[in-house]
CSV table of C-alpha atoms in Angstrom, one decimal:
chain,number,residue,atom,x,y,z
A,1,MET,CA,68.9,105.2,108.0
A,2,THR,CA,66.1,102.9,106.9
A,3,ASN,CA,68.2,100.5,105.0
A,4,GLU,CA,71.1,100.0,107.6
A,5,ARG,CA,72.1,96.3,108.4
A,6,VAL,CA,74.0,94.6,110.9
A,7,VAL,CA,76.9,92.9,109.7
A,8,ILE,CA,79.6,90.8,111.3
A,9,VAL,CA,83.2,91.0,109.4
A,10,THR,CA,86.0,88.3,110.4
A,11,GLY,CA,89.6,88.7,109.7
A,12,GLY,CA,88.9,92.6,110.5
A,13,GLY,CA,92.1,93.8,111.9
A,14,SER,CA,93.9,94.7,108.9
A,15,GLY,CA,93.7,94.3,104.8
A,16,ILE,CA,90.1,93.7,103.4
A,17,GLY,CA,88.4,93.0,106.5
A,18,ALA,CA,89.6,96.4,108.0
A,19,ALA,CA,88.7,98.0,104.7
A,20,THR,CA,85.3,96.4,104.4
A,21,THR,CA,84.6,97.5,107.9
A,22,ARG,CA,85.4,101.2,107.0
A,23,LEU,CA,83.2,101.0,104.0
A,24,LEU,CA,80.2,99.6,105.7
A,25,ARG,CA,80.5,102.2,108.5
A,26,GLU,CA,80.7,104.8,106.1
A,27,ASN,CA,77.6,103.4,104.5
A,28,GLY,CA,75.7,103.8,107.7
A,29,HIS,CA,75.5,100.3,108.6
A,30,HIS,CA,76.6,98.3,112.2
A,31,VAL,CA,79.5,96.4,112.2
A,32,ILE,CA,80.9,93.8,114.8
A,33,VAL,CA,84.4,93.3,113.5
A,34,SER,CA,86.3,90.1,114.6
A,35,GLY,CA,90.2,88.9,114.6
A,36,ARG,CA,92.7,87.6,116.6
A,37,ARG,CA,94.7,90.6,117.4
A,38,ALA,CA,93.1,92.8,120.0
A,39,GLU,CA,94.8,96.0,119.1
A,40,PRO,CA,94.4,96.6,115.5
A,41,LEU,CA,90.7,96.0,116.5
A,42,ARG,CA,90.4,98.4,119.1
A,43,LEU,CA,92.1,101.0,116.8
A,44,LEU,CA,89.4,100.5,114.4
A,45,GLU,CA,86.7,100.5,116.8
A,46,GLN,CA,88.0,104.0,117.7
A,47,GLU,CA,88.4,104.9,114.2
A,48,THR,CA,84.9,103.9,112.6
A,49,GLY,CA,82.7,103.1,115.6
A,50,ALA,CA,82.5,99.7,114.8
A,51,LEU,CA,82.3,97.1,117.8
A,52,ALA,CA,85.4,95.2,118.1
A,53,TYR,CA,85.2,91.7,119.2
A,54,PRO,CA,88.6,89.9,119.4
A,55,SER,CA,88.1,86.4,119.3
A,56,ASP,CA,89.5,83.0,117.2
A,57,VAL,CA,86.2,81.9,115.7
A,58,GLY,CA,87.8,78.2,115.1
A,59,ASP,CA,86.6,78.0,118.5
A,60,PRO,CA,83.2,77.0,118.7
A,61,ASP,CA,82.4,79.0,121.8
A,62,ALA,CA,84.2,82.2,120.4
A,63,ALA,CA,81.8,81.7,117.1
A,64,ASP,CA,78.9,81.6,119.2
A,65,GLY,CA,80.0,84.5,121.2
A,66,LEU,CA,80.4,86.7,118.1
A,67,VAL,CA,76.7,86.2,117.0
A,68,ARG,CA,75.3,86.5,120.6
A,69,THR,CA,77.4,89.9,120.7
A,70,ALA,CA,75.9,91.2,117.5
A,71,LEU,CA,72.6,90.1,118.7
A,72,ALA,CA,72.8,91.7,122.1
A,73,ALA,CA,74.0,95.2,120.5
A,74,HIS,CA,71.6,95.3,117.8
A,75,GLY,CA,68.8,92.9,117.9
A,76,ARG,CA,69.3,91.3,114.7
A,77,LEU,CA,71.9,89.9,112.0
A,78,ASP,CA,71.9,90.8,108.4
A,79,GLY,CA,75.2,89.9,107.1
A,80,LEU,CA,78.4,87.7,107.3
A,81,VAL,CA,81.8,88.4,105.9
A,82,LEU,CA,83.8,85.6,105.9
A,83,ASN,CA,87.3,87.1,105.7
A,84,ALA,CA,89.5,85.4,108.3
A,85,GLY,CA,92.3,83.3,106.8
A,86,ILE,CA,96.0,82.4,107.0
A,87,GLY,CA,98.4,81.1,104.2
A,88,ARG,CA,100.8,78.2,104.5
A,89,GLY,CA,102.6,76.7,101.2
A,90,GLY,CA,103.8,73.5,100.9
A,91,THR,CA,103.3,70.5,98.3
A,92,VAL,CA,101.4,67.1,99.3
A,93,GLY,CA,104.7,65.5,99.9
A,94,ASP,CA,106.6,68.1,102.1
A,95,MET,CA,103.9,70.1,103.9
A,96,SER,CA,103.4,69.5,107.6
A,97,LEU,CA,100.3,68.2,108.7
A,98,GLU,CA,100.6,71.2,111.5
A,99,ASP,CA,100.3,73.6,108.5
A,100,TRP,CA,97.6,71.8,107.1
A,101,ASP,CA,95.5,71.3,110.2
A,102,ASN,CA,95.7,75.2,111.1
A,103,VAL,CA,95.0,76.3,107.7
A,104,MET,CA,91.9,74.1,107.5
A,105,ARG,CA,91.1,75.1,111.2
A,106,THR,CA,91.3,79.0,110.3
A,107,ASN,CA,90.2,79.0,106.5
A,108,VAL,CA,87.4,76.0,106.7
A,109,THR,CA,86.5,75.1,110.2
A,110,GLY,CA,86.1,78.6,111.4
A,111,PRO,CA,83.7,79.8,108.8
A,112,LEU,CA,81.6,76.5,109.4
A,113,LEU,CA,81.2,77.1,113.2
A,114,LEU,CA,80.4,80.9,112.4
A,115,LEU,CA,77.7,80.1,109.7
A,116,ARG,CA,76.0,77.3,112.0
A,117,ALA,CA,75.7,79.9,114.7
A,118,ALA,CA,74.6,82.6,112.4
A,119,ILE,CA,72.1,80.6,110.1
A,120,PRO,CA,69.1,81.2,112.2
A,121,HIS,CA,69.4,84.7,112.6
A,122,LEU,CA,70.2,85.4,108.8
A,123,LEU,CA,67.0,83.5,107.9
A,124,GLU,CA,65.1,85.7,110.0
A,125,ALA,CA,66.5,88.4,108.4
A,126,ARG,CA,66.6,87.2,105.0
A,127,GLY,CA,70.2,88.0,105.2
A,128,SER,CA,73.5,87.8,103.2
A,129,VAL,CA,76.9,85.8,103.4
A,130,VAL,CA,80.3,86.7,101.6
A,131,ALA,CA,83.1,84.7,101.6
A,132,VAL,CA,86.5,86.1,101.0
A,133,ALA,CA,88.4,83.1,99.0
A,134,SER,CA,91.1,83.5,96.6
A,135,VAL,CA,92.1,82.8,92.9
A,136,SER,CA,93.5,80.0,94.5
A,137,ALA,CA,90.2,78.3,94.9
A,138,LEU,CA,90.0,78.4,91.1
A,139,ARG,CA,93.6,78.3,89.6
A,140,ASN,CA,97.0,76.7,91.4
A,141,GLY,CA,100.2,77.6,91.7
A,142,ALA,CA,103.5,75.6,93.1
A,143,SER,CA,103.7,74.6,96.5
A,144,ASN,CA,100.5,75.8,97.5
A,145,ALA,CA,98.5,72.7,98.5
A,146,PRO,CA,97.2,73.6,102.3
A,147,TYR,CA,96.2,77.2,101.0
A,148,ALA,CA,94.3,76.2,97.6
A,149,ALA,CA,92.5,73.5,99.2
A,150,SER,CA,91.2,75.5,102.1
A,151,LYS,CA,90.0,78.0,99.8
A,152,ALA,CA,88.3,75.9,97.3
A,153,ALA,CA,86.8,74.2,100.3
A,154,LEU,CA,85.5,77.6,101.7
A,155,LEU,CA,84.2,78.3,98.0
A,156,GLN,CA,82.0,75.1,98.0
A,157,LEU,CA,81.1,75.5,101.8
A,158,CYS,CA,79.7,78.9,100.9
A,159,ARG,CA,77.9,77.8,98.0
A,160,SER,CA,76.2,75.0,100.0
A,161,VAL,CA,74.7,78.1,101.7
A,162,ALA,CA,73.5,79.6,98.7
A,163,VAL,CA,72.0,76.0,97.3
A,164,ASP,CA,70.3,75.0,100.9
A,165,TYR,CA,69.0,78.3,102.3
A,166,GLY,CA,68.0,80.4,99.2
A,167,ARG,CA,64.4,79.5,98.8
A,168,GLN,CA,64.4,80.9,102.5
A,169,GLY,CA,66.0,84.5,101.4
A,170,VAL,CA,69.2,83.8,102.6
A,171,ARG,CA,72.2,84.5,99.6
A,172,ALA,CA,75.6,83.6,100.0
A,173,ASN,CA,78.5,84.3,97.1
A,174,ILE,CA,82.3,84.3,97.3
A,175,VAL,CA,84.9,87.0,96.0
A,176,CYS,CA,88.0,85.6,94.8
A,177,PRO,CA,90.9,88.3,94.7
A,178,SER,CA,94.2,87.9,93.3
A,179,TRP,CA,97.2,89.8,94.9
A,180,VAL,CA,96.1,92.8,97.0
A,181,ARG,CA,98.1,94.9,99.1
A,182,THR,CA,97.2,93.7,102.6
A,183,GLU,CA,99.9,92.7,105.5
A,184,MET,CA,99.7,89.3,104.6
A,185,ALA,CA,100.6,89.7,100.9
A,186,ASP,CA,103.2,92.3,102.2
A,187,ARG,CA,105.0,89.4,104.3
A,188,ARG,CA,105.1,87.0,101.4
A,189,MET,CA,106.4,89.7,98.9
A,190,ALA,CA,109.3,90.5,101.5
A,191,ARG,CA,110.2,86.5,101.1
A,192,PHE,CA,109.7,86.6,97.6
A,193,ALA,CA,112.0,89.7,96.9
A,194,GLN,CA,114.9,87.6,99.0
A,195,GLU,CA,113.9,84.7,97.1
A,196,ALA,CA,113.9,86.0,93.7
A,197,ASP,CA,117.0,88.1,94.2
A,198,LEU,CA,115.3,90.8,92.9
A,199,LYS,CA,117.3,94.4,92.1
A,200,ASP,CA,116.3,96.3,95.2
A,201,SER,CA,114.8,93.4,97.3
A,202,SER,CA,111.9,95.7,98.0
A,203,VAL,CA,108.3,94.7,98.6
A,204,GLU,CA,107.3,97.1,95.8
A,205,SER,CA,109.4,95.3,93.2
A,206,ALA,CA,108.3,92.0,94.2
A,207,TYR,CA,104.4,93.3,94.0
A,208,GLN,CA,105.6,94.6,90.4
A,209,GLU,CA,107.1,91.3,89.5
A,210,ALA,CA,104.4,89.0,90.9
A,211,THR,CA,101.7,91.3,88.7
A,212,ARG,CA,103.4,92.2,85.8
A,213,LEU,CA,101.7,89.2,83.4
A,214,LEU,CA,98.4,90.4,85.0
A,215,PRO,CA,96.3,92.1,82.3
A,216,MET,CA,96.0,95.2,84.6
A,217,GLY,CA,99.6,94.6,85.7
A,218,ARG,CA,99.2,95.8,89.2
A,219,PRO,CA,97.9,94.3,92.7
A,220,GLY,CA,94.7,95.2,94.0
A,221,ASP,CA,93.7,97.8,96.7
A,222,PRO,CA,91.6,96.5,99.8
A,223,ARG,CA,89.3,99.1,99.1
A,224,GLU,CA,88.6,97.7,95.6
A,225,ILE,CA,87.7,94.2,97.0
A,226,ALA,CA,85.6,95.8,100.0
A,227,GLU,CA,83.4,97.7,97.4
A,228,ALA,CA,82.7,94.4,95.6
A,229,ILE,CA,81.8,92.7,99.2
A,230,SER,CA,79.6,95.7,100.1
A,231,TRP,CA,77.4,95.4,97.0
A,232,LEU,CA,76.9,91.7,97.3
A,233,LEU,CA,75.8,92.1,101.0
A,234,SER,CA,73.3,94.7,99.4
A,235,PRO,CA,69.5,94.5,98.2
A,236,ALA,CA,71.4,95.8,94.8
A,237,ALA,CA,72.5,92.2,94.6
A,238,SER,CA,69.4,90.4,95.2
A,239,TYR,CA,69.2,88.1,92.7
A,240,VAL,CA,72.9,86.9,93.1
A,241,ASN,CA,73.3,84.0,94.9
A,242,GLY,CA,76.2,81.4,94.7
A,243,ALA,CA,78.1,83.3,92.4
A,244,VAL,CA,82.0,83.6,92.3
A,245,LEU,CA,83.4,86.6,91.3
A,246,THR,CA,86.9,87.0,90.7
A,247,LEU,CA,88.6,90.2,91.9
A,248,ASP,CA,91.9,89.5,90.1
A,249,GLY,CA,92.8,91.9,87.6
A,250,GLY,CA,91.9,89.5,84.6
A,251,ALA,CA,94.3,87.0,85.8
A,252,THR,CA,91.8,84.0,85.5
A,253,ALA,CA,91.0,85.5,82.0
A,254,LEU,CA,94.3,85.1,81.0
A,255,ASP,CA,95.5,81.8,79.1
A,256,PRO,CA,99.0,81.1,80.1
A,257,GLY,CA,99.7,79.0,76.9
A,258,THR,CA,99.6,82.2,75.0
A,259,LEU,CA,102.1,84.2,77.0
A,260,ALA,CA,105.0,82.8,74.9
A,261,PHE,CA,103.6,84.9,71.9
A,262,ASP,CA,104.1,88.0,73.8
A,263,PHE,CA,107.3,89.0,72.6
A,264,HIS,CA,107.7,92.0,75.1
A,265,ILE,CA,108.0,89.5,78.3
A,266,ALA,CA,111.5,88.4,79.2
A,267,PRO,CA,112.7,86.6,82.2
A,268,ARG,CA,113.5,88.6,85.4
A,269,GLU,CA,117.4,89.5,85.5
A,270,GLY,CA,119.3,86.9,87.4
A,271,ALA,CA,116.4,84.2,86.7
A,272,GLU,CA,117.3,80.9,85.4
A,273,VAL,CA,116.0,80.2,81.7
């Protein structure tokens, strides 16, 4: 197809990254999909025809190798989806420095290394970058210091690309999802179900509880996030640069101070009041 693009997707073994890879391939684009776990990438390669490149882009050599692989396979690079990320909790007073370093290395330093390797080729192609941050970059929660700080840093890193390279034709935008049904979120919901002593201790109940105050009242689906990423990468978003798109079911539109006036809201069974 005449408008096919070459896109690198990190964190592509599951969740948002895998959904984005599938959608881009359905639309006829070439995808080089990266992640730390080789087996999910190989399965995705077999399913979609994307080129799997198992790697840890927090390693400078791996980041360079990922870009070189894209160029060797397709001769150009048009897009970059910075989706690889990990989550660790903790307050400033009790989080471990090891958790802090690991989160920053994966969520901030990895994207920086890949951007540095990719920028010359994105400039040549007048390409586009989409970073997958989180509503945690904009709003915070309890015991979330490492993750929230890393996603806020990723947001501004991507906006720096928008500001510094926009005149040369490179666009960079950020999506900020709330809860999305992914493997990573499923693990957190499984812990929450136990911690909150929910009735059936199921992941489904945990998602319902975690999203019941959202205006849409449900978690997102990875495909919904992928659709927004695909649009931001495309020429249809040609004047969108440095934007922060919240994909959160209305979470950031809600004023928590008004919740007390909704008399339909009640504490979950067994919760302290």
